[in-house]
Each structure stands twice: as structure tokens, then as C-alpha cells.
mmCIF file of C-alpha atoms and ligand atoms in Angstrom:
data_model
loop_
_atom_site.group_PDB
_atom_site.id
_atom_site.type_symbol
_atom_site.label_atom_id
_atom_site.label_comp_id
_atom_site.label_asym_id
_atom_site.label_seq_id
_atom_site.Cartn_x
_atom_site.Cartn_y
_atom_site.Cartn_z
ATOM 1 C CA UNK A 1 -16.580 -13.520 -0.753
ATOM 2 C CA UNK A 2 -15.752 -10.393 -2.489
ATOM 3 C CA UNK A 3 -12.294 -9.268 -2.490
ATOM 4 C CA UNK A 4 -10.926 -5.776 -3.181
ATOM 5 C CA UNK A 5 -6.866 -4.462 -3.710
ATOM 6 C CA UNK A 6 -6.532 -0.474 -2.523
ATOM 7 C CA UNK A 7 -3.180 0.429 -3.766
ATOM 8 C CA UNK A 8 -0.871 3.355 -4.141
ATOM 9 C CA UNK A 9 2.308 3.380 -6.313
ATOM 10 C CA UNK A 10 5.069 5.396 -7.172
ATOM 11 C CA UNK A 11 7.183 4.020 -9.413
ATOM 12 C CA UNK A 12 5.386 0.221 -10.640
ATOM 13 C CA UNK A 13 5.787 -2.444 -7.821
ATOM 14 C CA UNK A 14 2.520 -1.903 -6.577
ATOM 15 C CA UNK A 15 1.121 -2.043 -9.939
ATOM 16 C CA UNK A 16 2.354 -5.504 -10.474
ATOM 17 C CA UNK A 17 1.050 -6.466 -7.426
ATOM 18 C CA UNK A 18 -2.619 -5.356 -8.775
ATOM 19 C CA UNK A 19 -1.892 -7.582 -11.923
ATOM 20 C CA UNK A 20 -1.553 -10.406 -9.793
ATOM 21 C CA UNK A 21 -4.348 -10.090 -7.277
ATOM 22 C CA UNK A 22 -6.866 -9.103 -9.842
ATOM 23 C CA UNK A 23 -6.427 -12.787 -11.129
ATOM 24 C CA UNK A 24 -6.721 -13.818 -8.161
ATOM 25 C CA UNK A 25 -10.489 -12.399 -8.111
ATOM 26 C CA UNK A 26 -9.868 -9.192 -6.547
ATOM 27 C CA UNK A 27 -11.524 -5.597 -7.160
ATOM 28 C CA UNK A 28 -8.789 -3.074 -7.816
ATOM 29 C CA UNK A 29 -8.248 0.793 -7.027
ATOM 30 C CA UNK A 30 -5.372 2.193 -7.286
ATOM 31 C CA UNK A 31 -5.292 5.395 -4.848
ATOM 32 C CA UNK A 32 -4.504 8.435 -7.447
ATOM 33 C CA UNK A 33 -3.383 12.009 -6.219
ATOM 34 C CA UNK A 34 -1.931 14.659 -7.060
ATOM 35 C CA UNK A 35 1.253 14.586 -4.608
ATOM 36 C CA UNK A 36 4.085 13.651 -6.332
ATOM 37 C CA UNK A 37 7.856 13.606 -5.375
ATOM 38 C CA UNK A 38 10.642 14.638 -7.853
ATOM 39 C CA UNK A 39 12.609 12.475 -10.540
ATOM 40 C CA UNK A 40 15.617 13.063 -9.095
ATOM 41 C CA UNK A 41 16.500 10.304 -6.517
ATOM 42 C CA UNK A 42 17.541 12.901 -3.905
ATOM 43 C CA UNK A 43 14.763 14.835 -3.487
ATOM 44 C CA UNK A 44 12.738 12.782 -3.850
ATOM 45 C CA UNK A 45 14.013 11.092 -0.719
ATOM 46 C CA UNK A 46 13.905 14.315 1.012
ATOM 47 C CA UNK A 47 10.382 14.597 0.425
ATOM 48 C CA UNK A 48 9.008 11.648 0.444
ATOM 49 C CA UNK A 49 11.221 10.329 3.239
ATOM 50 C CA UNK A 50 10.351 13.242 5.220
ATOM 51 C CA UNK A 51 6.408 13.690 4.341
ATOM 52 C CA UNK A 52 6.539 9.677 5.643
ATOM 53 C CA UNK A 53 8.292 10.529 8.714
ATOM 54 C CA UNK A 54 5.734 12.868 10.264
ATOM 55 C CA UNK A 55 3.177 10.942 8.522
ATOM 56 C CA UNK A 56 1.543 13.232 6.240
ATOM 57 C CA UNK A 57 -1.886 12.662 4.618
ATOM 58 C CA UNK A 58 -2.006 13.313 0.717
ATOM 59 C CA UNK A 59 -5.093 14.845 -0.817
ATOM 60 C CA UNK A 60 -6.349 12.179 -3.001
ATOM 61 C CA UNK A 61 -8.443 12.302 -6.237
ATOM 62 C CA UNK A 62 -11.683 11.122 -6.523
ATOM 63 C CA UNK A 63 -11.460 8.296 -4.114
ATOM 64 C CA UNK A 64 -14.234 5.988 -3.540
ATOM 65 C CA UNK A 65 -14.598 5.327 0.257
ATOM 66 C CA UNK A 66 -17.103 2.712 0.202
ATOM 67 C CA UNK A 67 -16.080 -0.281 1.097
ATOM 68 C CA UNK A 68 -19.109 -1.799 2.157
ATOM 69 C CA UNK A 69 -19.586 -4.788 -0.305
ATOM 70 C CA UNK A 70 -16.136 -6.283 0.741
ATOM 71 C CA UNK A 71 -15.429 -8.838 3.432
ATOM 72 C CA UNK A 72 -11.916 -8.786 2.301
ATOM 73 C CA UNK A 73 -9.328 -5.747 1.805
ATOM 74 C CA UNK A 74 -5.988 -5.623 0.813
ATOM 75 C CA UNK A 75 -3.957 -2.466 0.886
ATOM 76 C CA UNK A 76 -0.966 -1.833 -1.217
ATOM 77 C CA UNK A 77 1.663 0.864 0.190
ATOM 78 C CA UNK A 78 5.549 1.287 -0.855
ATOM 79 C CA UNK A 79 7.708 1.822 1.984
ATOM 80 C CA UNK A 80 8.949 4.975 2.450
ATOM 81 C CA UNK A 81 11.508 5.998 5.512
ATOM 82 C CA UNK A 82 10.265 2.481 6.970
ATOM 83 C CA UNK A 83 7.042 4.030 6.517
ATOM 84 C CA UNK A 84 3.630 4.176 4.820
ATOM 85 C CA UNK A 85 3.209 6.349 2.010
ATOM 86 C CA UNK A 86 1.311 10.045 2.386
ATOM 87 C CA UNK A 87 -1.511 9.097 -0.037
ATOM 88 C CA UNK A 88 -2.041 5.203 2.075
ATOM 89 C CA UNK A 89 -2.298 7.278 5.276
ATOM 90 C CA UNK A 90 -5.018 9.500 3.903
ATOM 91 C CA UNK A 91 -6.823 6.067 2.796
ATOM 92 C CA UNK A 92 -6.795 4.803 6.590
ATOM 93 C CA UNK A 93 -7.683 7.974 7.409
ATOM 94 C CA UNK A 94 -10.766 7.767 5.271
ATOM 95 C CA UNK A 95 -11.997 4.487 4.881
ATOM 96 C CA UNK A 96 -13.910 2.488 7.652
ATOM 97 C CA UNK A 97 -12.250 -1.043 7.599
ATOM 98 C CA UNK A 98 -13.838 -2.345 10.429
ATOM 99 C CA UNK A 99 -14.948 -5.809 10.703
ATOM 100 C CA UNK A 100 -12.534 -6.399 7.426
ATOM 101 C CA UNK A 101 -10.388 -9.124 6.684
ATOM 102 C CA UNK A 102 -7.477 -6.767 6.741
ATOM 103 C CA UNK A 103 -3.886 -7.803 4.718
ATOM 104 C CA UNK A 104 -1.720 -5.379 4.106
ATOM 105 C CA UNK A 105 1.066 -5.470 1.085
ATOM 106 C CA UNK A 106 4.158 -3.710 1.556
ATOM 107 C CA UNK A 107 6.585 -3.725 -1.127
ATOM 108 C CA UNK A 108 9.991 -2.038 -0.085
ATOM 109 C CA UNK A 109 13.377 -1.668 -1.566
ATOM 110 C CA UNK A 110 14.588 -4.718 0.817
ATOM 111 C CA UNK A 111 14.840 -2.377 4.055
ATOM 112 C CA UNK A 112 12.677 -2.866 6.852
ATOM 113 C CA UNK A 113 9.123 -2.114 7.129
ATOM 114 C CA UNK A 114 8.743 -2.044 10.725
ATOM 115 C CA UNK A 115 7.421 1.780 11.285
ATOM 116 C CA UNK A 116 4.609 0.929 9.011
ATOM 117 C CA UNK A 117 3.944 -2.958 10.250
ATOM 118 C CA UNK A 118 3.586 -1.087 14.130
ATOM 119 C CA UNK A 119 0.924 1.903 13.038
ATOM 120 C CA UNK A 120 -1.491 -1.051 11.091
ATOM 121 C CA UNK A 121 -1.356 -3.042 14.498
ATOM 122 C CA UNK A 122 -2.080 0.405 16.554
ATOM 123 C CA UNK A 123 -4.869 0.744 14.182
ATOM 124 C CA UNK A 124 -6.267 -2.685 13.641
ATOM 125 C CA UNK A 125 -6.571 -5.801 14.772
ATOM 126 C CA UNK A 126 -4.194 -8.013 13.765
ATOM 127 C CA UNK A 127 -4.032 -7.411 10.426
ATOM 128 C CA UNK A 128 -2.247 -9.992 8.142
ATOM 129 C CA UNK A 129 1.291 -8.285 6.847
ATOM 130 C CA UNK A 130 3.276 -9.229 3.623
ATOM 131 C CA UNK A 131 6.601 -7.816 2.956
ATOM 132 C CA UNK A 132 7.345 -8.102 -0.937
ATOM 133 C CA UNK A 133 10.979 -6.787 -1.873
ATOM 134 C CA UNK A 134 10.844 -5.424 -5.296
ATOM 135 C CA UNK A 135 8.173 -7.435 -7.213
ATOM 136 C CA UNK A 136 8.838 -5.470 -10.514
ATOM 137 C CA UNK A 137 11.688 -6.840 -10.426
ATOM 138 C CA UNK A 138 11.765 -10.020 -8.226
ATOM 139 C CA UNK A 139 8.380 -11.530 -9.621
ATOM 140 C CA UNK A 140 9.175 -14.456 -6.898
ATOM 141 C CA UNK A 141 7.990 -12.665 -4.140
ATOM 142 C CA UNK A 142 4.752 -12.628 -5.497
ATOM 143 C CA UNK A 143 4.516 -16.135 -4.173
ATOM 144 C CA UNK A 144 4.063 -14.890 -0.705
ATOM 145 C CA UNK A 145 0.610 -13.471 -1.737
ATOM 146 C CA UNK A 146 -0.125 -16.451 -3.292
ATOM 147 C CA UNK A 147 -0.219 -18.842 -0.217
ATOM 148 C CA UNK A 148 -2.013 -15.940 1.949
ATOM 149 C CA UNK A 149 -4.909 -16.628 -0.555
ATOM 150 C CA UNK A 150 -4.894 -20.466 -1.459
HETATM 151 C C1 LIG B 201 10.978 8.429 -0.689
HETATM 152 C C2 LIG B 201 11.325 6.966 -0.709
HETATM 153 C C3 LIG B 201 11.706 6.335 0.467
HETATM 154 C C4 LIG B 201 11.992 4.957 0.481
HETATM 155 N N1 LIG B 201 12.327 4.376 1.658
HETATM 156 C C5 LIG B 201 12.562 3.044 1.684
HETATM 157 C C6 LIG B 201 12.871 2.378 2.924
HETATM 158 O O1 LIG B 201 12.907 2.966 4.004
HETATM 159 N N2 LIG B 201 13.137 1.042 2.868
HETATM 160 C C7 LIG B 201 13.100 0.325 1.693
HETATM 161 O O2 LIG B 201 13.333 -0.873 1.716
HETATM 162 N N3 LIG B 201 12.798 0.926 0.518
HETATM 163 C C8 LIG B 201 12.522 2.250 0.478
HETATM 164 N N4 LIG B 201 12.195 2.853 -0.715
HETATM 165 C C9 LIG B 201 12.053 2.029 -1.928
HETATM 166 C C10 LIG B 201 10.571 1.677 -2.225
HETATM 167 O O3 LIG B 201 9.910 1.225 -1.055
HETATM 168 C C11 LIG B 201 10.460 0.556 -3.261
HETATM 169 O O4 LIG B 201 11.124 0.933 -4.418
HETATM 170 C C12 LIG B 201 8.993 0.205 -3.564
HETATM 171 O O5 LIG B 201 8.947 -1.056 -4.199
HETATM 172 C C13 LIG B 201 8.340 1.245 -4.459
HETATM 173 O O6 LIG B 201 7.001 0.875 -4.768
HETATM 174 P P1 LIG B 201 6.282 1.515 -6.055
HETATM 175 O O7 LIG B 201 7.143 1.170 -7.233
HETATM 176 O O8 LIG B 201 4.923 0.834 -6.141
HETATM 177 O O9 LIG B 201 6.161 2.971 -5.835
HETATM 178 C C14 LIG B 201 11.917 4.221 -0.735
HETATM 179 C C15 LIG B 201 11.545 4.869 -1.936
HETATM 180 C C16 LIG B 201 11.242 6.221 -1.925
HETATM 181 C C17 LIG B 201 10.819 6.879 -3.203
#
């Protein structure tokens, strides 16, 4: 059964995530764009808190849509503002993930993640959801993915 990670990240947790999946046997791509928010910690809340709030759909760069040789998909989104990312959005947006096995990864600060958790059950059917606080730094909570996939 072929597996494949779809992954955006801002600042590293999501890459670490992608470490660990790929030896698990997953396919990786990591979502890249061009939208970026600001080093400094306040605006980049403003934008990225905000652009999350009214759920805003990054342009991304040369991403690869097809999907079709997977039976499995994980997707990888920080939460922002409770919230998927812009650049995740623009991935649901664009990628038919019907008839998937459908997990997705959310790795937040610690807050909740319940804005995002309710769109992916709008928009699927219950999907699998795995909260991971901080993997960069908490490597624990990699665990969790571990016994989704044993
Ligand atoms: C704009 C912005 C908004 C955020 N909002 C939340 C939030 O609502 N709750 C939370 O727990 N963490 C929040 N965070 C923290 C990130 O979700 C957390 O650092 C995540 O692990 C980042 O993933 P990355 O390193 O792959 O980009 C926010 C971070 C940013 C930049």
C-alpha cells in the first residue's frame, strides 16, 4: 500500500514530522510557496493569524496534484488561529482525496486545534486526526504517529 506525507511548514515541526514518516515508508512533499509571514513574532501573528481566520488559499509552487497512486495520505498543517494554514487550504482545494485513507497531522504550539479538526470533518469523511504539540522540540509526540501506523 503506498503511502504519501503532503506537508506545509513554517518554522520546522512539520519537517520533523516528514523525517519520521518517510521511515515509516511514506512518499514526501512538502507544499512550497511563495507566501510567507514576517520574522517578527507580531506580525507575523497578524498575518498569519488573520489570513487563517478567513481561510485564505496561498498560491503554491509547482505542486503536484496527482495523487492517484496512493491509497494512503497524510497531510501535515501547523495550526494557525486554531486553524489550517493558507498554503494546506489551497492543497484541499486542489487535490482530489476521495476514496483516501485520510490522516491528518496537526502540530500546534499546545493550543487547540479545533477550527481546523471541524473543516476536515465538513470536508471528509471521518478522517483520522493527530494533534502533535511541538515535535521539534517534544520528539515524544511523535509516538502518536507511530501507533496510527503499527
Ligand atoms: C501565525 C501563527 C499562528 C499560530 N496560532 C497557533 C494557535 O492558534 N494555537 C497553537 O497551539 N499554536 C499556534 N501557533 C504555533 C504553531 O502552530 C506551532 O509552532 C507549529 O508547530 C508550527 O509548525 P511549523 O514549525 O511546521 O511551521 C501559531 C503560529 C503562527 C506562526
Amino acid at each position: 500500500m503506498k503511502k504519501l506525507f503532503i506537508y506545509y511548514s513554517n518554522s520546522g515541526n512539520g519537517e520533523v514530522v516528514a523525517r519520521y514518516l518517510e521511515k515509516q515508508g511514506f512518499d514526501v512533499r512538502k507544499v512550497e510557496t511563495k507566501y510567507k509571514l514576517s520574522r517578527h513574532m507580531f506580525f507575523a501573528m497578524m498575518k498569519g493569524g488573520f489570513h487563517a481566520l478567513v481561510g485564505k488559499k496561498a498560491k503554491l509552487i509547482n505542486y503536484n496534484n496527482d495523487v492517484s497512486e496512493y491509497d494512503v495520505i497524510y497531510i501535515g498543517s501547523p495550526i494557525w488561529n486554531s486553524r489550517l494554514t493558507p498554503p494546506i487550504n489551497t492543497v484541499l482545494k486542489n487535490t482530489d482525496l476521495n476514496n483516501k485513507k485520510l490522516t491528518f497531522v496537526f502540530y500546534s504550539g499546545g493550543g487547540t486545534s479545533k477550527k481546523a479538526s471541524k473543516k476536515v470533518n465538513r470536508l471528509y469523511n471521518n478522517p483520522t486526526i493527530i494533534n502533535l504539540k511541538q515535535p521539534k522540540k517534544y520528539s515524544d509526540e511523535l509516538k502518536k504517529l507511530g501507533e496510527e501506523n503499527e
